[in-house]
Coordinates of C-alpha atoms in Angstrom, one line a residue:
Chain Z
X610 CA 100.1 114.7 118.7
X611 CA 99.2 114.5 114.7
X612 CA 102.4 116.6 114.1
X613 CA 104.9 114.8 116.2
X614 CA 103.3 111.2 114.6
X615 CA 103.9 112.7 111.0
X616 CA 107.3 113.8 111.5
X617 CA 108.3 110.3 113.5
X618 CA 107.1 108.6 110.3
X619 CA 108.6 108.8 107.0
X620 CA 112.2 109.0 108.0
X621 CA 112.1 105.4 109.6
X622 CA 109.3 103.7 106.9
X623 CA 110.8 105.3 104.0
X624 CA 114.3 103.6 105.3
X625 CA 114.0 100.6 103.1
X626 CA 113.1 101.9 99.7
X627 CA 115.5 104.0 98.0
X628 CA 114.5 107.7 96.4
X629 CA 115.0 105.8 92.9
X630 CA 112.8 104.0 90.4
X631 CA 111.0 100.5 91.1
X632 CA 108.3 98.5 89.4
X633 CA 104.7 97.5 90.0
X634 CA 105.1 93.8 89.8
X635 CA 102.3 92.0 88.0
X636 CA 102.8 88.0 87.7
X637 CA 103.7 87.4 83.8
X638 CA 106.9 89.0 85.2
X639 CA 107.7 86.9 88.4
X640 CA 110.8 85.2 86.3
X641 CA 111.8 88.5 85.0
X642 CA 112.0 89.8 88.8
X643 CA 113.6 86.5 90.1
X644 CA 116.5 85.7 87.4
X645 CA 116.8 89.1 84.7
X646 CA 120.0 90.8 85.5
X647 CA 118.0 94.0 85.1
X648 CA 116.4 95.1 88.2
X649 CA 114.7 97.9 89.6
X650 CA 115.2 99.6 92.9
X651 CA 112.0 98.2 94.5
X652 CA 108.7 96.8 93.8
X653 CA 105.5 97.1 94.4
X654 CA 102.2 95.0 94.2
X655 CA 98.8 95.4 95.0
X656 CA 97.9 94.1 98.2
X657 CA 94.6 92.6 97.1
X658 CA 95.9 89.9 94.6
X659 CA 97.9 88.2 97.4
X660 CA 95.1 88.0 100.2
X661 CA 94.6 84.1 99.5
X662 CA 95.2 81.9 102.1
X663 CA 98.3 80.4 100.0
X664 CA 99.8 79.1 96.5
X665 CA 102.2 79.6 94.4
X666 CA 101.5 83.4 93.8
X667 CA 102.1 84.3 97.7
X668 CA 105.3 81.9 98.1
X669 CA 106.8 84.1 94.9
X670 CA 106.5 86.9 96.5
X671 CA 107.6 86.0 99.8
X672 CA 110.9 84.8 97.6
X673 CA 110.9 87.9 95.6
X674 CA 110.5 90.1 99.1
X675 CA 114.2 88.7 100.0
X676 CA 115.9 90.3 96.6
X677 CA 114.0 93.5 96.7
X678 CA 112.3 96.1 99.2
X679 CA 108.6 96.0 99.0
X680 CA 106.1 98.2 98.8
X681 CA 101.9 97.4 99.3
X682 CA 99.7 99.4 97.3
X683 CA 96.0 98.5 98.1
X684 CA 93.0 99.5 95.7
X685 CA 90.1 97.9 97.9
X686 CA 89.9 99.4 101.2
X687 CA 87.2 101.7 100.2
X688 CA 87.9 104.7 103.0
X689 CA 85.9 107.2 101.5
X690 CA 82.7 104.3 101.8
X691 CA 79.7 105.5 104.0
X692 CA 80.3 102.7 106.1
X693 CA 83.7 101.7 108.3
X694 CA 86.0 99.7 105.9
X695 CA 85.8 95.8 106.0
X696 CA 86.8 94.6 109.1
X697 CA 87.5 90.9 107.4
X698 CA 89.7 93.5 104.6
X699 CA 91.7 94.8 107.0
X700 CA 92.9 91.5 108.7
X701 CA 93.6 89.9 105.0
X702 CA 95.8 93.1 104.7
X703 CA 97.6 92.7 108.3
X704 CA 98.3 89.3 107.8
X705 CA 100.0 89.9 104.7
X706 CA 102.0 92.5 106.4
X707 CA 103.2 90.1 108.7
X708 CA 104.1 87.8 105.8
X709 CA 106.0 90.3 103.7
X710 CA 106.8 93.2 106.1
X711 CA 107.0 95.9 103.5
X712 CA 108.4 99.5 103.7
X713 CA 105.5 100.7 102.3
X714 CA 101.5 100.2 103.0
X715 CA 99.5 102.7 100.5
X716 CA 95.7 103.1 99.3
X717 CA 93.5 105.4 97.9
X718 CA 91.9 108.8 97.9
X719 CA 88.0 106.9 97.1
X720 CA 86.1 104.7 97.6
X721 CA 84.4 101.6 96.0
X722 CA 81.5 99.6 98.0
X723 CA 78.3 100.7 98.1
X724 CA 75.5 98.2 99.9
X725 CA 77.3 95.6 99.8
X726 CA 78.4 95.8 95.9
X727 CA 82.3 96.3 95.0
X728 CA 82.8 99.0 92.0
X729 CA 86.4 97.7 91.6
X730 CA 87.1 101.3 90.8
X731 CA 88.2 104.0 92.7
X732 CA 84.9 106.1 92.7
X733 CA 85.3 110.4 93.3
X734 CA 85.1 112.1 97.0
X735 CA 83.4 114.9 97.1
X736 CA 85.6 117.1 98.8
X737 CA 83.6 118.9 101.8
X738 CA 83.9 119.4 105.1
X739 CA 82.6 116.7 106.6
X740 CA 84.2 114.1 104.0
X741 CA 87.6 115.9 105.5
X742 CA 86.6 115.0 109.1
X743 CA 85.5 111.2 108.3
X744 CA 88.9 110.9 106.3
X745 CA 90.8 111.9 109.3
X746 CA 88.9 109.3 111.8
X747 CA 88.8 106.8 109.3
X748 CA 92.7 107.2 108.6
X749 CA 94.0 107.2 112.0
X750 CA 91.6 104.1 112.9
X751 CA 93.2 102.2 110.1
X752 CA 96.5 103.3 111.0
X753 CA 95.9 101.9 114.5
X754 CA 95.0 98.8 113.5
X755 CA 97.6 98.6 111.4
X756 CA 100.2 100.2 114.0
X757 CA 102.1 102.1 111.0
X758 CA 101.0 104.9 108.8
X759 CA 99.5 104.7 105.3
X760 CA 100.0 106.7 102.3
X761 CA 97.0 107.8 100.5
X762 CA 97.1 108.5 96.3
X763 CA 95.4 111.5 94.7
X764 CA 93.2 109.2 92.1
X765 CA 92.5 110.0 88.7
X766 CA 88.9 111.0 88.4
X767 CA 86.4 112.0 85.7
X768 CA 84.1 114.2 87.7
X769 CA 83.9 116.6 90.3
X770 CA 80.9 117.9 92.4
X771 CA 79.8 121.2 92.7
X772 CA 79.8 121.2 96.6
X773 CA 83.2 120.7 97.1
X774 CA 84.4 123.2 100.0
X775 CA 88.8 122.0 99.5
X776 CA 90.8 121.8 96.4
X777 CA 91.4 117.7 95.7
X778 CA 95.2 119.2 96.8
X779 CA 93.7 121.3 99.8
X780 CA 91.7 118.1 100.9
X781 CA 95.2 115.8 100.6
X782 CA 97.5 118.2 102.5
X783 CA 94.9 119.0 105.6
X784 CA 94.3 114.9 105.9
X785 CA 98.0 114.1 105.8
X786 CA 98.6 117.1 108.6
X787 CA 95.8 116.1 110.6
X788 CA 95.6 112.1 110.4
X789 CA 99.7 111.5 110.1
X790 CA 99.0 109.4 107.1
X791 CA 101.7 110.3 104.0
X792 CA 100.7 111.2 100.6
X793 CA 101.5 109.2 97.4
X794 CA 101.3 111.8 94.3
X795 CA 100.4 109.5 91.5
X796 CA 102.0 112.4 88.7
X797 CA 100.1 110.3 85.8
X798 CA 96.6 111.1 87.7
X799 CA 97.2 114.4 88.6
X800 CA 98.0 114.9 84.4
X801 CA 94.9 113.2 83.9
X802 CA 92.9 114.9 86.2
X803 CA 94.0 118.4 85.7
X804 CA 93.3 118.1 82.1
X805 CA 89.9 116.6 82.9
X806 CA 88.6 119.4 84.9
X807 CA 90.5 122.1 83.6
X808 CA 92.9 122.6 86.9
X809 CA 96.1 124.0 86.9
X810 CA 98.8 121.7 88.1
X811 CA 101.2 124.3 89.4
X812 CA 98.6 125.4 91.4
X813 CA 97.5 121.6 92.7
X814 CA 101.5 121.2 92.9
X815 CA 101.9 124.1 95.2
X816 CA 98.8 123.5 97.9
X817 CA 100.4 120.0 98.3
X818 CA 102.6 119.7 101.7
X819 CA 105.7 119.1 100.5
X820 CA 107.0 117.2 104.0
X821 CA 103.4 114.8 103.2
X822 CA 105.0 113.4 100.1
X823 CA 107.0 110.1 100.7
X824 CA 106.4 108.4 96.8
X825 CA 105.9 109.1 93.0
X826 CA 103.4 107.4 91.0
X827 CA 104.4 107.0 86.4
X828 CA 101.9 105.5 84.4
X829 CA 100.2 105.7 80.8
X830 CA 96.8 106.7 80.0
X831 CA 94.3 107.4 77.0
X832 CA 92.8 109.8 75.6
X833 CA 88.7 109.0 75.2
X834 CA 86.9 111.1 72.7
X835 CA 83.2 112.4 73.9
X836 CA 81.5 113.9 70.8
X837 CA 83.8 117.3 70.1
X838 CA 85.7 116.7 73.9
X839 CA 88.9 114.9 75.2
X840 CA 88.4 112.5 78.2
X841 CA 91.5 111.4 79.3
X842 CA 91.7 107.8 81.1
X843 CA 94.2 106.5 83.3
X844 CA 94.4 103.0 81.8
X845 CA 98.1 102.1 82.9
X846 CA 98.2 100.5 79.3
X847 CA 101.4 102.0 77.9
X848 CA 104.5 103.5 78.3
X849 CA 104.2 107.2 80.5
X850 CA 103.3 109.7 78.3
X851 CA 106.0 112.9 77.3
X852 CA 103.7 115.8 79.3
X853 CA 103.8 113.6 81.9
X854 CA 107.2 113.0 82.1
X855 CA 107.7 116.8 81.8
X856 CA 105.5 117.1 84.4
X857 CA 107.5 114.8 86.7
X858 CA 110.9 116.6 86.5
X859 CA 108.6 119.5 87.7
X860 CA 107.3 117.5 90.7
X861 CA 111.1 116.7 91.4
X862 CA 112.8 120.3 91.4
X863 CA 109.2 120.8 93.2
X864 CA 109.8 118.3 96.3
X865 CA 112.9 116.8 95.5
X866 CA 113.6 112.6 94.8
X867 CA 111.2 109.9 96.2
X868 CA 111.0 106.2 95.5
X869 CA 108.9 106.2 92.1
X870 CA 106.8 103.3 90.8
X871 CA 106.7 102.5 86.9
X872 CA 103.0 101.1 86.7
X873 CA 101.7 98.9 84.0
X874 CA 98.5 96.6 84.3
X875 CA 97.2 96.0 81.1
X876 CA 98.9 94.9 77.7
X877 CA 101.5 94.4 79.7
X878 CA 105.4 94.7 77.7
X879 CA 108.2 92.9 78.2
X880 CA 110.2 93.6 81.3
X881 CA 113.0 95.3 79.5
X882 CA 110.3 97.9 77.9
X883 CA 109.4 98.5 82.0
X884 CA 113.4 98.9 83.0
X885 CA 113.9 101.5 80.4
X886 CA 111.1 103.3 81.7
X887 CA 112.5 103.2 85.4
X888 CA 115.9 103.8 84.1
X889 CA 114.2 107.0 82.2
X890 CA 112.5 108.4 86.2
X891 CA 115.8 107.3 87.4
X892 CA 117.7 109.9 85.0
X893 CA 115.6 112.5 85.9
X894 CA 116.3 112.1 89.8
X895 CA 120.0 112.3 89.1
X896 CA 119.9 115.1 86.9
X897 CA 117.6 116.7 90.0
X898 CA 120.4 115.7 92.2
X899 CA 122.9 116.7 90.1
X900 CA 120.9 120.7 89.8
X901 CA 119.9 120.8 93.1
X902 CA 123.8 120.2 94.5
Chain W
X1443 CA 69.9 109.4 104.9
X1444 CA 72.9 112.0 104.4
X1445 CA 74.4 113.2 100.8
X1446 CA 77.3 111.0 100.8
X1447 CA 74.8 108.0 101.0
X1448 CA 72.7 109.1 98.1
X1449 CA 75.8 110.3 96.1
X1450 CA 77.1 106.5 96.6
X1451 CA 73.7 104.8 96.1
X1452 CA 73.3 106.7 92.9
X1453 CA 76.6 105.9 91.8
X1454 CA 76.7 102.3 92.1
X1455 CA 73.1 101.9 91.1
X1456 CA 74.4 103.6 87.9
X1457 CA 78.0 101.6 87.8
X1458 CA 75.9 98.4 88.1
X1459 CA 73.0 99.1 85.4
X1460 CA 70.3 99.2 88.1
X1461 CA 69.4 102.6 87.6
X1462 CA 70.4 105.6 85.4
X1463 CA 69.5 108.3 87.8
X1464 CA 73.3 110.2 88.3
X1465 CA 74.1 111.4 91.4
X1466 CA 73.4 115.2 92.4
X1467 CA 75.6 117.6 92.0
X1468 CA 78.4 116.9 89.4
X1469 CA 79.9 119.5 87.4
X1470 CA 79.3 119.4 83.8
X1471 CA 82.0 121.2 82.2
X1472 CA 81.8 120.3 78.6
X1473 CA 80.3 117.1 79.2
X1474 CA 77.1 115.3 80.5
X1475 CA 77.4 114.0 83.5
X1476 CA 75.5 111.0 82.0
X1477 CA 79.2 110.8 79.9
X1478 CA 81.1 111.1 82.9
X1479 CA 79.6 108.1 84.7
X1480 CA 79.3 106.2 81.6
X1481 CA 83.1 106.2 82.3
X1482 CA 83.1 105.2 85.8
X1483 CA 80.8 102.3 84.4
X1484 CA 82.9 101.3 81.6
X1485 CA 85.5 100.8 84.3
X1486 CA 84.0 98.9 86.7
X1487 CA 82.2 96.5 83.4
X1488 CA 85.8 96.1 81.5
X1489 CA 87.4 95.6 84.7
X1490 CA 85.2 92.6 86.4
X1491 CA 85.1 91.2 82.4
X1492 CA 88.8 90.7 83.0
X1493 CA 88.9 89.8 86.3
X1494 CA 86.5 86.9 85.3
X1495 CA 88.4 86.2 81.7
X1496 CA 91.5 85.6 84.1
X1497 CA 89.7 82.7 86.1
X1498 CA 87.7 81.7 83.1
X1499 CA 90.2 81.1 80.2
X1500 CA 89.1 78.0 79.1
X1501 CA 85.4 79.3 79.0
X1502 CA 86.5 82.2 76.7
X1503 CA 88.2 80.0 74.6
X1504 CA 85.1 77.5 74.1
X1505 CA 82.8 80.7 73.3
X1506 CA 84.9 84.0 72.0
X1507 CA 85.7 87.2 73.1
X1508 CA 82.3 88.6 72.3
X1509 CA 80.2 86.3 73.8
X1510 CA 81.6 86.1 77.1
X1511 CA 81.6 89.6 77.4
X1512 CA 77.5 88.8 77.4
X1513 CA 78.3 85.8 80.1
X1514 CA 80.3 88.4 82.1
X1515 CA 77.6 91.2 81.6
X1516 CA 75.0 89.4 83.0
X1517 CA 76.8 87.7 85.6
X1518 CA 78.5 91.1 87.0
X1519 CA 74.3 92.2 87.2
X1520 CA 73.5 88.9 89.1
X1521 CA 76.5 88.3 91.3
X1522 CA 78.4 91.6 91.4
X1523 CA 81.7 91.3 93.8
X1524 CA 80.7 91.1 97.6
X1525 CA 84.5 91.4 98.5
X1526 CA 87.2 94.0 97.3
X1527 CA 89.6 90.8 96.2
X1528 CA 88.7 89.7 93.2
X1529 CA 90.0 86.5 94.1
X1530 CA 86.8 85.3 95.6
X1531 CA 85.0 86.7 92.6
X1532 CA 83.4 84.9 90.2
X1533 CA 82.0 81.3 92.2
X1534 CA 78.6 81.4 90.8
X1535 CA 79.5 81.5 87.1
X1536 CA 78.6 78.0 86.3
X1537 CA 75.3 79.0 88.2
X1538 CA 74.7 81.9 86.0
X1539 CA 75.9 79.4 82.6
X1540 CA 73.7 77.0 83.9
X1541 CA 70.7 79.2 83.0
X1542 CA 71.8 81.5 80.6
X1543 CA 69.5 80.5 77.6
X1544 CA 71.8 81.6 74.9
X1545 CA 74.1 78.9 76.1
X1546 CA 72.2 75.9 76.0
X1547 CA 73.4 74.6 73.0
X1548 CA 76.9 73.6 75.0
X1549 CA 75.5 71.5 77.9
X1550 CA 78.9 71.1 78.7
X1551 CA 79.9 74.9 79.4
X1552 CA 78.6 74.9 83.3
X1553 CA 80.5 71.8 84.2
X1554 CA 84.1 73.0 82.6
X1555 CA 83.4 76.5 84.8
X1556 CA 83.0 74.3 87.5
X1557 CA 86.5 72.6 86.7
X1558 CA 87.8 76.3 86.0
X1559 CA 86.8 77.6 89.6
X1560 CA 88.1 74.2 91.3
X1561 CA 91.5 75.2 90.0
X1562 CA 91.6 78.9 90.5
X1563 CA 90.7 77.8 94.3
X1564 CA 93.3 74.9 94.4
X1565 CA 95.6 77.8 93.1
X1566 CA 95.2 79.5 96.0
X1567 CA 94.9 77.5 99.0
X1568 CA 96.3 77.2 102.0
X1569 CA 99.6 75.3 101.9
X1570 CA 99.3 71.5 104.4
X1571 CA 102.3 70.9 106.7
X1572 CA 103.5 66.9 106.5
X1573 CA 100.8 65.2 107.9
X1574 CA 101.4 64.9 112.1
X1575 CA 99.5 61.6 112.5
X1576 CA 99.8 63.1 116.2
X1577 CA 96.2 61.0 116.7
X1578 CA 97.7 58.0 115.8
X1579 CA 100.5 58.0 117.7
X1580 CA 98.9 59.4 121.0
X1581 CA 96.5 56.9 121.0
X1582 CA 97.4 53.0 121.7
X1583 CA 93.8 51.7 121.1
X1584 CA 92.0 54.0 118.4
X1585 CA 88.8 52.7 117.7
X1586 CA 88.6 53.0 113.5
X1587 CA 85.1 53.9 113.9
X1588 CA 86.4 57.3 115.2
X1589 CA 88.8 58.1 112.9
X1590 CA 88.3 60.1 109.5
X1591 CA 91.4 62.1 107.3
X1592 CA 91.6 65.1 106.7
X1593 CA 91.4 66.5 102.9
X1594 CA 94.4 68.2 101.5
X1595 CA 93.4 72.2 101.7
X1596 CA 93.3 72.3 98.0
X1597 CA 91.2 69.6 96.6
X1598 CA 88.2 69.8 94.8
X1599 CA 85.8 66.8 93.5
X1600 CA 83.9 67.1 90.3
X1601 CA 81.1 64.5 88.8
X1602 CA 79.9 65.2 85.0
X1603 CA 78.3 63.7 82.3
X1604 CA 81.0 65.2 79.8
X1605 CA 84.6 64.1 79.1
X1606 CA 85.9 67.4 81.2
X1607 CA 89.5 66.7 81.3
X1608 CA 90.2 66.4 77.2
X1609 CA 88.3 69.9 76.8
X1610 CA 90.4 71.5 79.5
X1611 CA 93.7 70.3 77.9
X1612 CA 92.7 70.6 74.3
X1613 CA 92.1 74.5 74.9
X1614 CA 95.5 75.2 76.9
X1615 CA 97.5 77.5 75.4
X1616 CA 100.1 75.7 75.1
X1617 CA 98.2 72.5 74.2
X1618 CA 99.8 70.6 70.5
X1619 CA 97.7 67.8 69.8
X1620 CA 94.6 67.0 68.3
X1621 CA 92.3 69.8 69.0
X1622 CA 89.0 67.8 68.5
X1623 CA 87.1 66.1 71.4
X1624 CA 84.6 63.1 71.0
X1625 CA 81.8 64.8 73.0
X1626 CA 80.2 61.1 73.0
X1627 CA 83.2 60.0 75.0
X1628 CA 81.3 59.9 78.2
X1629 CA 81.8 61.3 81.7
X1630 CA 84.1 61.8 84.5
X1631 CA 84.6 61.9 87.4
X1632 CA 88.1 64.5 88.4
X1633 CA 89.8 65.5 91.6
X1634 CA 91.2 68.8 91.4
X1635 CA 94.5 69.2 93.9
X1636 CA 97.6 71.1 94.8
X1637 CA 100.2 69.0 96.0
X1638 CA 102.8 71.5 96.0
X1639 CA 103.4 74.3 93.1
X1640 CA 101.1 73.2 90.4
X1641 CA 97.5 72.2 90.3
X1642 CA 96.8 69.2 88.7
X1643 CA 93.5 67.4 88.3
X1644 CA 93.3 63.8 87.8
X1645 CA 90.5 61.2 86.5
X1646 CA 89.3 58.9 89.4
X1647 CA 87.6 55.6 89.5
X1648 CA 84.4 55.3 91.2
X1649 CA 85.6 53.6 94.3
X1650 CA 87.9 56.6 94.9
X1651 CA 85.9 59.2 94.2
X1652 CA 82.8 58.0 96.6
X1653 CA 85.5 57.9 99.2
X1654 CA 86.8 61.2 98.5
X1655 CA 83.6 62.3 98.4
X1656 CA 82.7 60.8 101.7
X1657 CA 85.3 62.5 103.3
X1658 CA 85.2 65.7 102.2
X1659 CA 81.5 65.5 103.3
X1660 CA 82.5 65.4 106.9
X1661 CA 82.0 61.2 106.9
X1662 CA 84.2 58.8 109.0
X1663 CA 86.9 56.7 107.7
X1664 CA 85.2 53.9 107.7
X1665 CA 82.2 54.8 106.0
X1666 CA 84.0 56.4 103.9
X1667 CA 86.6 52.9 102.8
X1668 CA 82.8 51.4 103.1
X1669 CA 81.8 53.6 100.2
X1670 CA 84.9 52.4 98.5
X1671 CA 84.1 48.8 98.7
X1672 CA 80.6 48.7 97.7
X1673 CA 81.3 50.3 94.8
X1674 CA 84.7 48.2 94.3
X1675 CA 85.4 45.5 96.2
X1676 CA 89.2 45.0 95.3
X1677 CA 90.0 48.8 96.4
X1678 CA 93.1 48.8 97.8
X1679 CA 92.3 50.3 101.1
X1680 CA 95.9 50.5 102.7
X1681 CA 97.7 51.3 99.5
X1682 CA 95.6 53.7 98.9
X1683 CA 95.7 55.6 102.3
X1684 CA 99.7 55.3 102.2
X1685 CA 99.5 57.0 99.0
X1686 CA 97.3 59.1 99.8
X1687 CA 99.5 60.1 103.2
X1688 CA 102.8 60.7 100.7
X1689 CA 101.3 62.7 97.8
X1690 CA 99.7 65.3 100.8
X1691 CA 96.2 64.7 99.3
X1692 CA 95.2 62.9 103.1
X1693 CA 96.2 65.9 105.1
X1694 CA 95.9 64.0 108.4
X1695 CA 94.5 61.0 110.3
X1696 CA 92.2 63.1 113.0
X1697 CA 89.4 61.9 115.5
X1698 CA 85.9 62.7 114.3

């Protein structure tokens, strides 16, 4: 059942958005997106900032949705959260699925609400057995309600606990197979995390299921000094950094060309400083294309 | 209770400055897990500042960088986030102004967040179809008495004993003129209101506002043109609903 679901998936979601570069959309660049000449594949935007019940935010992206395929990219859903994920969350998010039918619905590998209280972060799993099994109903109830699969994105993360029983990469590939869902591989975070807890990204690379994998994640990040160690930060301040560029031409010869997102949030540039860096992923997939022909 | 409850009751108690206690179980590597969480908290404290600086502009304009980073301190302690969209976050600021003693010297400051939040909601409300009238027309006899309108989705009222409006404009970004206000200039009273793209916010008379008012507290129409009246008795009542049908700020005419 899980198997045929995953296979009837991707094929048919993916249709809409191309294996080429798009941009996460934040609104100082609504004008850009409407009227620049330059434009990306796709966007993407995160579900969350357009849950109001109207205004002029939601009309420009219902305008937008009719120049570009659109992907949603949620941050708030909380799966990994002791309790079920907000019931009230969840409509907000199928409403605006109705609204904007995108090709795309993706969230998290976290969590974020605790008691009540919303971290607006994407707070560690603990990768265990159990965790594994409460992904895998919590998934495939959210994908029921939603009557489409998600993806889910490896985070960035700072710690890791010493009970884990999977690799972050084991943990992603077993609750793609067994809940249907896709994955999202966010190349900046793996960077970042890898560095962070001294992992080896071929290795992290390599336990990922390939046929799971339906998008790319590019972003910038910092580099936090702790006393005499490195923290690296995924602060999607500035441009994506050269390792992890290098690191995605790896990822492609690795599973091939998948719609990529350029993501930016704070300090945001200009949108001509975000097309060169779409036009610099969308290089890198034709030279793939070109090696792998 | 289980681990994953503790893990995430330790963690947010930690995030939100409640506690220091770290959850069990985290790897060091290097580095304290104290330091590992401070990150986690730096995140979720930079990232609700911001969230709150967005909504807030003219506050952190009035008061710096630096001291509403106290503001948003505090408030994140008192009224962290209850929803994962940050658009419903942040309501209670003028509550937490109100009694933050470090602000007192700017009576003023609770009132403009009031203004700010009145427009970050008119922002994002619900668009109003043209108004149907559908009561109206259905009904031959309608007894006034049974009749009230319908606000526009967006609009917000606002009493204060400062001159609101000047402050808000004088710290736009893009505002050019004189940048001082005459505190002493008095009060106002302001509807806040999305008629289509834009929010705009408006001084009103007294008669208007206390029928605004009146409506939006669930009164009839007539009470509510009563209201009007007594505080003005040349309001113009039918120009004023006419007007009031056109612009979209009188949604509908509905039975109580």
């Amino acid at each position: 059942m899980a198997q045929s679901r995953n296979t009837l998936s991707f094929g048919a979601v993916n249709a809409s958005i191309p294996a080429a570069a798009g941009i996460g959309l934040r609104s100082p660049h609504y004008r850009d997106a409407l009227h620049s000449p330059a434009k990306p594949a796709w966007l993407e935007v995160h579900s969350e900032n357009y849950f109001a019940a109207g205004g002029p935010a939601l009309r420009m992206l219902e305008s937008l949705r009719r120049d570009y395929p659109l992907s949603l990219h949620g941050v708030g859903m909380s799966l990994g959260s002791v309790v079920a994920p907000d019931g009230r969350h969840l409509r907000q998010l199928q409403q605006l699925i109705e609204r904007v039918e995108p090709a795309l619905v993706s969230e998290h590998l976290s969590w974020s609400a605790f008691g009540g209280r919303y971290l607006n972060d994407l707070a560690p799993i603990a990768y265990t057995e159990s965790a594994l099994a409460a992904w895998v109903r919590r998934v495939a109830q959210v994908q029921d309600f939603l009557g489409r699969p998600i993806l889910l994105e490896n985070p960035s993360s700072y710690l890791q606990f010493d009970y884990a029983d999977y690799s972050e990469a084991e943990f992603l590939s077993q609750l793609a197979r067994r809940s249907g869902c896709g994955l999202l591989l966010d190349v900046n975070n793996l960077y970042v995390s890898c560095r962070n807890h001294g992992w080896d990204t071929l290795d992290y690379l390599l336990a990922l299921d390939a046929g799971c994998v339906a998008e790319f994640h590019l972003a910038g990040h910092r580099r936090n000094r702790i006393g005499a160690d490195v923290i690296l930060i995924d602060s999607h301040d500035g441009p994506v950094a050269e390792p992890v560029w290098q690191l995605f031409r790896m990822v492609l010869q690795l599973f091939g060309n998948r719609p990529t997102l350029i993501e930016w949030d704070a300090d945001l540039p200009d949108w001509h400083t975000l097309i060169g860096q779409a036009a610099r992923a969308d290089r890198y997939m034709e030279q793939n294309y070109v090696q792998a022909a | 209770m289980s681990r994953l409850h503790d893990l995430q009751r330790d963690f947010a108690g930690f995030v939100f400055g409640d506690s220091s206690r770290v959850p069990a179980g985290i790897v060091a590597n290097g580095i304290a897990p104290e330091r590992r969480m401070a990150v986690y908290r730096n995140n979720t404290q930079t990232g609700l500042s911001q969230a709150l600086r967005d909504t807030y502009p003219v506050i952190n304009r009035l008061v710096g960088a630096g001291f509403f980073d106290r503001l948003a301190r505090a408030y994140i302690g008192k009224y962290p986030p209850a929803a994962a969209c940050l658009l419903e976050f942040g309501a209670d600021f003028a509550e937490l102004i109100a009694g933050f003693a470090a602000a007192a010297s700017l009576p003023y400051l609770a009132d403009v967040a009031r203004l700010e939040w009145l427009y970050h909601r008119a922002y994002h409300a619900a668009e109003s179809p043209v108004p149907a009238l559908t009561t109206l027309r259905d009904f031959n006899q309608v007894d006034c008495g049974e009749l009230t309108a319908k606000l526009h989705p967006s609009v917000g009222l606002l009493e204060s004993d400062y001159p609101l409006l000047p402050i808000w404009l004088s710290n736009q970004a893009d505002y050019l003129g004189d940048p001082h206000v005459n505190l002493d200039a008095g009060g106002c009273r302001l509807l806040v209101f999305r008629p289509q793209w834009d929010v705009e916010i408006r001084p009103l008379a007294l008669a208007e506002y206390h029928c605004l008012a009146a409506l939006a507290g669930g009164t009839g129409l007539t009470a509510a043109v009563g209201a009007a009246l007594a505080c003005d008795p040349d309001f113009a009542v039918e120009s004023w609903l006419l007007a009031g049908l056109c612009s979209g700020l009188l949604a509908d005419i509905v039975l109580l």
